[in-house]
Coordinates of C-alpha atoms in Angstrom, one line a residue:
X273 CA 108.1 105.4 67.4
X274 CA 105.8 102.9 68.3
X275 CA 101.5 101.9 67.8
X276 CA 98.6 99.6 68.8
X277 CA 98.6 96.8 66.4
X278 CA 95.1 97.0 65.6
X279 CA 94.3 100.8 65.5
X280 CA 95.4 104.2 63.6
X281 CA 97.9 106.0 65.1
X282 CA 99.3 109.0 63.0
X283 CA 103.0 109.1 63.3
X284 CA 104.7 112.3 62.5
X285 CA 107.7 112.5 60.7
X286 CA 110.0 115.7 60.1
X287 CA 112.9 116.4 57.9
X288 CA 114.1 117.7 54.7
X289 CA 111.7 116.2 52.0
X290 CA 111.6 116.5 48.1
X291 CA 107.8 116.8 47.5
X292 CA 106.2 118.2 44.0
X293 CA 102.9 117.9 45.6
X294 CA 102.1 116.2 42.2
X295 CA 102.7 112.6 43.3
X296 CA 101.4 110.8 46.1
X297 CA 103.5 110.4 49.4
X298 CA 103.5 106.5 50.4
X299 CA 104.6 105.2 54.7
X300 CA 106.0 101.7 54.3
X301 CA 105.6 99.9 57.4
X302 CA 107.1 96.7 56.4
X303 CA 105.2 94.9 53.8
X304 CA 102.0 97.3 54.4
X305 CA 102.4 100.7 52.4
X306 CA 99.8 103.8 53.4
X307 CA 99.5 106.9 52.2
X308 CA 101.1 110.1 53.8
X309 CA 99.0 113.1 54.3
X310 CA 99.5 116.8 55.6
X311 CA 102.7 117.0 53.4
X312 CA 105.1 120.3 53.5
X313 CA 108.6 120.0 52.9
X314 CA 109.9 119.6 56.8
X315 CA 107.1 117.0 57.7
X316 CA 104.3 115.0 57.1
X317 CA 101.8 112.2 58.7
X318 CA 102.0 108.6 57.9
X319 CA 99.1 107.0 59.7
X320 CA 99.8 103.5 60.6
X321 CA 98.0 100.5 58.9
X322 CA 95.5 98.2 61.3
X323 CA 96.4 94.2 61.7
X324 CA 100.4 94.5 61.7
X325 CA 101.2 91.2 63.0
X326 CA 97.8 90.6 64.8
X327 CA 98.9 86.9 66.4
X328 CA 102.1 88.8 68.0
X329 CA 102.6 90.5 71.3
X330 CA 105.1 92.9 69.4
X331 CA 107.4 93.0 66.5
X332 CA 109.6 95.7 64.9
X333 CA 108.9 97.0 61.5
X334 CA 111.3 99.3 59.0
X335 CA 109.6 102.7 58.2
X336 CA 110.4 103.7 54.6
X337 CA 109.0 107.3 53.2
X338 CA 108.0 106.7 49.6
X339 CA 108.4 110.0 47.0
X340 CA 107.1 108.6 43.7
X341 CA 110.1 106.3 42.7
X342 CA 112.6 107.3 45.6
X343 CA 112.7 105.7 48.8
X344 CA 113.8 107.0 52.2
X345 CA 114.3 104.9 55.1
X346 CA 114.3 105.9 58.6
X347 CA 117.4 105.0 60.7
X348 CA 115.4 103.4 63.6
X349 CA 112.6 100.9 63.4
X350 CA 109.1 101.4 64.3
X351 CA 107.6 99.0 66.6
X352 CA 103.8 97.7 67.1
X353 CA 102.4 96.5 69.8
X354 CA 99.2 94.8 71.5
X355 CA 96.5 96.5 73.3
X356 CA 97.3 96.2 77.2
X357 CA 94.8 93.9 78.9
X358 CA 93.9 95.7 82.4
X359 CA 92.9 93.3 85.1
X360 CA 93.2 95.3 88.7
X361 CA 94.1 98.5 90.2
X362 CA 95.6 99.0 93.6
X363 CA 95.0 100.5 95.9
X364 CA 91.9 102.1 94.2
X365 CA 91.6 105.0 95.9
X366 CA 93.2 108.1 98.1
X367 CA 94.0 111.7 98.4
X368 CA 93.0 114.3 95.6
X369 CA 96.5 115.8 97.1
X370 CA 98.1 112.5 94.8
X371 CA 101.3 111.0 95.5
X372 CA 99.7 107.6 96.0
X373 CA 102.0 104.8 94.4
X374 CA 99.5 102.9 92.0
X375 CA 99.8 99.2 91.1
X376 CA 98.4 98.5 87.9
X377 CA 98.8 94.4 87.0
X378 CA 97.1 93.5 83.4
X379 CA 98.8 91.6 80.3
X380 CA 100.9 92.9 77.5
X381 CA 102.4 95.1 79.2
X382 CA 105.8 95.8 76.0
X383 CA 108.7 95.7 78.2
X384 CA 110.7 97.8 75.9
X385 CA 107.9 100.7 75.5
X386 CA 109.0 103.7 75.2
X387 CA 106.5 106.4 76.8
X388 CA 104.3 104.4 79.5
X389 CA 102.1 106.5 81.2
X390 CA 99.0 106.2 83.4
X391 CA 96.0 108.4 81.9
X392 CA 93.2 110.0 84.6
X393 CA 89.7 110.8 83.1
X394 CA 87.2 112.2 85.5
X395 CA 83.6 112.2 84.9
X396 CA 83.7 115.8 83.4
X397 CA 86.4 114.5 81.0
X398 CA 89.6 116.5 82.9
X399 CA 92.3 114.4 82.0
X400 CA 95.7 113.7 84.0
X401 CA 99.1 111.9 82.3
X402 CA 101.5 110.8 84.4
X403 CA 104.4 108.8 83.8
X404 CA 105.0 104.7 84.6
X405 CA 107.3 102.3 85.5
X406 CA 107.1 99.1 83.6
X407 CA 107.7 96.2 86.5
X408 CA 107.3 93.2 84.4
X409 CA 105.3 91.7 80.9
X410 CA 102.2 92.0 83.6
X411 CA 102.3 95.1 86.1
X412 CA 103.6 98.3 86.5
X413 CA 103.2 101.4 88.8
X414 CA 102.4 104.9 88.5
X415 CA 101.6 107.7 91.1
X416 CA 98.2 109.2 91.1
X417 CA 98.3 112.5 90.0
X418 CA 96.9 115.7 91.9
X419 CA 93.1 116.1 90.7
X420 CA 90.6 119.1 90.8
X421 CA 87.7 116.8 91.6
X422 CA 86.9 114.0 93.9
X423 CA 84.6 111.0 92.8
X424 CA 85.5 108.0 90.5
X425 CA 88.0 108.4 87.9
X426 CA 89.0 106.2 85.0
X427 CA 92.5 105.0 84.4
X428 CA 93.9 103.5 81.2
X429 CA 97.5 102.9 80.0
X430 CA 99.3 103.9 77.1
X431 CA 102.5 102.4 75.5
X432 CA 103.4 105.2 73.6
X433 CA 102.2 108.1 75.6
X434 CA 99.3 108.8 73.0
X435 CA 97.2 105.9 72.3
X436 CA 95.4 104.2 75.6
X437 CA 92.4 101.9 73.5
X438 CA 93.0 100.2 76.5
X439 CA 90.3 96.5 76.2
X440 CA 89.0 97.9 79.9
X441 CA 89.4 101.1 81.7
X442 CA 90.0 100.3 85.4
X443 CA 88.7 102.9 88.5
X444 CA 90.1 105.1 91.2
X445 CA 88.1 106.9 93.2
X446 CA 89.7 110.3 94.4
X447 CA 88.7 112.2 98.1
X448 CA 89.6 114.9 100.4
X449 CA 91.8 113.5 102.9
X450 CA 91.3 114.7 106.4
X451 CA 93.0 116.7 108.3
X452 CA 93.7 116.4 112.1
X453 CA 92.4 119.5 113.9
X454 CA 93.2 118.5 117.6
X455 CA 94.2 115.3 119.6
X456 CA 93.6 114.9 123.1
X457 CA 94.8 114.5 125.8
X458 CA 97.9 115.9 124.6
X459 CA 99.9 114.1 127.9
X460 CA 99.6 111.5 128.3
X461 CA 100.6 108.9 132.3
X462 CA 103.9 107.0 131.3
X463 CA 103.3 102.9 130.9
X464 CA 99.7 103.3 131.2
X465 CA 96.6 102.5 129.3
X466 CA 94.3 104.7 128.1
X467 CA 92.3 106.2 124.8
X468 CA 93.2 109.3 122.9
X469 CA 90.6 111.4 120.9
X470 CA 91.5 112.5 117.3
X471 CA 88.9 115.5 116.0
X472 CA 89.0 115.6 112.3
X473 CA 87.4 118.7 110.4
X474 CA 85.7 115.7 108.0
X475 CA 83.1 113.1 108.5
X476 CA 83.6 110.0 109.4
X477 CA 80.5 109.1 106.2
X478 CA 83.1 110.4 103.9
X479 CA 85.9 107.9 105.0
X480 CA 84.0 105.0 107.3
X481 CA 87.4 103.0 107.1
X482 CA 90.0 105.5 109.0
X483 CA 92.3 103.3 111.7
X484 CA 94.3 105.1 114.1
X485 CA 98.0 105.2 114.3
X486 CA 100.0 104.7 117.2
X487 CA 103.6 105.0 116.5
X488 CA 103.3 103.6 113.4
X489 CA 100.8 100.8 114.1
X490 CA 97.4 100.4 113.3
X491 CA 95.4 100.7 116.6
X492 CA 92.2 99.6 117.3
X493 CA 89.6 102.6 117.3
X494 CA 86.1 103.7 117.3
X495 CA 83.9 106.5 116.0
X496 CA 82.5 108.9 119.0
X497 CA 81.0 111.6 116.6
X498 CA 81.2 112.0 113.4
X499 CA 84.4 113.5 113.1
X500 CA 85.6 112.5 116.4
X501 CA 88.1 109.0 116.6
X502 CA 89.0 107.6 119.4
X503 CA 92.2 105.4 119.6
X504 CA 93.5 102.9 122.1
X505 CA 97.0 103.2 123.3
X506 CA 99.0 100.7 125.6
X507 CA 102.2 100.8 127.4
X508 CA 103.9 103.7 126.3
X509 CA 107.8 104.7 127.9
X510 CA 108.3 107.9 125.3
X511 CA 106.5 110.6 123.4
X512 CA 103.7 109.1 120.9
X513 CA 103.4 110.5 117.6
X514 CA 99.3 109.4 116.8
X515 CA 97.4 110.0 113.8
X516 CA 95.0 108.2 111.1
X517 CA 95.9 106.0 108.6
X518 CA 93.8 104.6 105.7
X519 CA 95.1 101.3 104.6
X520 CA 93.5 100.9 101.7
X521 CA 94.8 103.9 100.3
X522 CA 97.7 104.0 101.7
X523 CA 97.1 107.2 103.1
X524 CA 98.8 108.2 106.4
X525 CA 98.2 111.4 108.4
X526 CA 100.3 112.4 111.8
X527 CA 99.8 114.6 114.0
X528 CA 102.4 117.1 113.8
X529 CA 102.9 117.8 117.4
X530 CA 103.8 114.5 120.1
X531 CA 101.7 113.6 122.9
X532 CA 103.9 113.9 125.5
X533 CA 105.2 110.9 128.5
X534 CA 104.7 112.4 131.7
X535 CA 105.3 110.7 135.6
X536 CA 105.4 113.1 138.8
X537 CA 109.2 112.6 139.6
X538 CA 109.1 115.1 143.0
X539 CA 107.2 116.7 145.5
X540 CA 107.7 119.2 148.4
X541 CA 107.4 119.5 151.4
X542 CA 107.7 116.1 152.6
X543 CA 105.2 117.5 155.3
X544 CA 102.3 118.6 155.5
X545 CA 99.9 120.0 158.7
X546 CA 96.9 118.5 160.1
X547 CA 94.1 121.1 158.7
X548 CA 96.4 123.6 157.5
X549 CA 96.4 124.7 154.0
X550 CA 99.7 123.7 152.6
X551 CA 100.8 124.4 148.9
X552 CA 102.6 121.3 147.5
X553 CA 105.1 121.7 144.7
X554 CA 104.9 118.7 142.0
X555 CA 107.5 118.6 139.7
X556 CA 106.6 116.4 136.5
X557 CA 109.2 114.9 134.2
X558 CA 108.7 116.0 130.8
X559 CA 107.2 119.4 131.6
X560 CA 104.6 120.6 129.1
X561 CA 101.8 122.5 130.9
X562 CA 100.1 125.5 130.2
X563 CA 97.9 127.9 132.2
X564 CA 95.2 126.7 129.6
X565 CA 95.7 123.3 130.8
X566 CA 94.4 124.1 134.6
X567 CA 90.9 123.7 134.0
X568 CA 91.5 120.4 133.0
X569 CA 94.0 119.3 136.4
X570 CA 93.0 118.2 139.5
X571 CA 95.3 117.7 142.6
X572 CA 93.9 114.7 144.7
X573 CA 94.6 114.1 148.0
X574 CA 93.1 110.9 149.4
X575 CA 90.8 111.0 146.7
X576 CA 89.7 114.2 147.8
X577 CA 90.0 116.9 144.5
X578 CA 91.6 120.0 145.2
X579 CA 92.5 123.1 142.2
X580 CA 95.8 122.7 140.2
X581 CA 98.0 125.9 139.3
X582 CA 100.5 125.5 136.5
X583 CA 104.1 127.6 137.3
X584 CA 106.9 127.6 135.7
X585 CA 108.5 124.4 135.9
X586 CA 106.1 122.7 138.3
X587 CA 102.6 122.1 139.3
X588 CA 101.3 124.0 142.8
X589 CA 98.7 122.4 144.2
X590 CA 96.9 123.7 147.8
X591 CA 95.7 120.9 149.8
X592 CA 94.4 120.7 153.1
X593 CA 94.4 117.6 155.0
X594 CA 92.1 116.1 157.5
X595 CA 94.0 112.5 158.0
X596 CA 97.3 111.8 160.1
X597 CA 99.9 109.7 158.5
X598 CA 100.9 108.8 154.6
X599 CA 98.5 110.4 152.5
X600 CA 97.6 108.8 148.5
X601 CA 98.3 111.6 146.0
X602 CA 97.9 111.9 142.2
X603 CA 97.0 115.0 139.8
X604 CA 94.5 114.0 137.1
X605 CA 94.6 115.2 133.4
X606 CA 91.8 115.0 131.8
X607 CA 90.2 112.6 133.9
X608 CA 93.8 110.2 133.5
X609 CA 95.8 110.0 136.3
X610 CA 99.2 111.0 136.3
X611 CA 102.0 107.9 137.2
X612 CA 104.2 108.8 140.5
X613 CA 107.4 107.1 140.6
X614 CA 107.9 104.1 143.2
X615 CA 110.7 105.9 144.1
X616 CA 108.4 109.5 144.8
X617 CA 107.7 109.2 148.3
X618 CA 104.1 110.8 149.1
X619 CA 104.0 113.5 151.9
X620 CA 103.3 112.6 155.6
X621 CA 100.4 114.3 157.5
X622 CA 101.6 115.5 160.9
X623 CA 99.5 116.2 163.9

């Protein structure tokens, strides 16, 4: 129902038609008649004629089929349009998974269109339609479609869902997004400051420009390895969900299991003997250890580093103490030291 101004479109009209096949079949777009083509009785072409209205942005024409000296015309009017002028693209790039809301701003964009769509071409010619939403004379928006093959892409927009002679094809460049294979440590000292490592199973050549995300805000990061991230956090009172985010593309990954808050909220006895070996029970708010985890605990006891086993709902720790009085204790997890509560009184060396 609708063409480029200044290009051939053939339109296909069906219905009941009285054709000898002797005489010719004339379209009548307004003032400009063409000849029809690939007649039969139920349908036939009418190819639309170049220049309708070349100075307008759009106008509205009356179709009228031609059979030697009787005329038919078509209940709805058919409607030209100018090329769409395509200026920027954004963002440009993301995830050959798709689902990327796409921002295409450009000129003559026909408000009252009636298929917009956003067309894909890859390099190999593979081509992707999907549909658009006309925002204004000047933008609409589209989501990038899934795609079999990474690299740079064209895109181009058509009116009427056929035509896309778009004046400039614009470029988005499609990658494998990455996927999070582990974060550590997974616990994480409550109100503290620390980092937190993010291994990838892609390198960090293929997408330089990954940031972390900490609850939802970009955090400041570095590269360690190639596929390993490491994030800052700050001042945490709850369980952090942390992933990577790539702005850009509005791309964001999360890890699907929190790093957990943890603070040492007991420990028994309250006393210990001078050189005797004493287990000490630690319970830890937010319990989430493993037996896998003990090769990564330590006990401390004035500084001094003593083996950690995990039990059921606590840590056990054997110590054995060499100094009378109040003794400093902490259990480290990966190398981060756990918080004890003001309110956790540390056991007493006796004599």
């Amino acid at each position: 129902k609708s063409a480029p101004m200044t290009i051939t479109t053939d339109v296909l009209v069906t219905g009941s038609f009285p054709i000898s096949f002797a005489d010719p079949v004339f379209c009548i777009f307004g003032p400009l008649k063409v000849l029809a083509h690939n007649l039969s009785t139920s349908r036939l072409i009418c190819p639309t004629p170049i220049n309708m209205s070349p100075n307008a942005i759009s106008t509205d024409v009356s179709l009228t089929l031609a059979f030697g000296e009787e005329l038919f015309s078509l209940k709805s009017s058919f409607r030209f349009y100018k090329i769409p002028e395509l200026f920027a693209i954004s963002p440009s790039r993301g995830s050959v998974n798709g689902e990327n809301l796409i921002t295409i701003t450009g000129n003559y964009f026909d408000l009252q269109a009636e298929s917009p769509v956003c067309v894909f071409r890859s390099y190999n010619h593979t081509i992707k339609v999907v549909a658009a939403n006309l925002t204004t004379s000047t933008s609409l928006v589209c989501f990038a479609p899934s795609v079999p093959e990474v690299g740079a892409w064209s895109v181009a927009v058509s009116l009427n869902g056929v035509d896309y002679p778009n004046s400039n094809y614009l470029t988005y460049d499609f990658f494998v997004a990455p996927t999070i294979q582990s974060i550590y440590p997974p616990l994480i000292p409550s109100n503290s400051k620390g980092d937190i490592v993010i291994s990838l199973d892609i390198s960090s050549w293929s997408i330089p420009d990954l940031h972390c995300l900490i609850n939802g805000v970009i955090a400041s990061g570095r590269w360690l390895t190639e596929n390993e991230l490491e994030c800052q956090f700050q001042s945490f009172s709850s369980d952090i969900l942390a992933g990577v985010t790539l702005p850009q593309a509005k791309l964001t990954l999360l890890n699907s299991v929190p790093i957990k808050i943890v603070e040492i909220d007991a420990i028994f006895p309250a006393h210990i003997s001078l050189g005797v070996r004493k287990i000490l029970k630690i319970s830890v708010a937010n319990f989430s250890f493993h037996p896998d985890d003990e090769p990564n605990l330590v006990c401390k006891l004035n500084g001094i580093s003593f083996e950690v086993t995990v039990g059921n709902d606590s840590l056990l720790c054997s110590v054995l103490a060499w100094q009378v009085g109040p003794v400093q204790l902490s259990i480290e997890y990966y190398g981060v030291e756990l918080y004890v509560s003001s309110s956790v009184a540390s056991p007493i060396v006796y004599p």
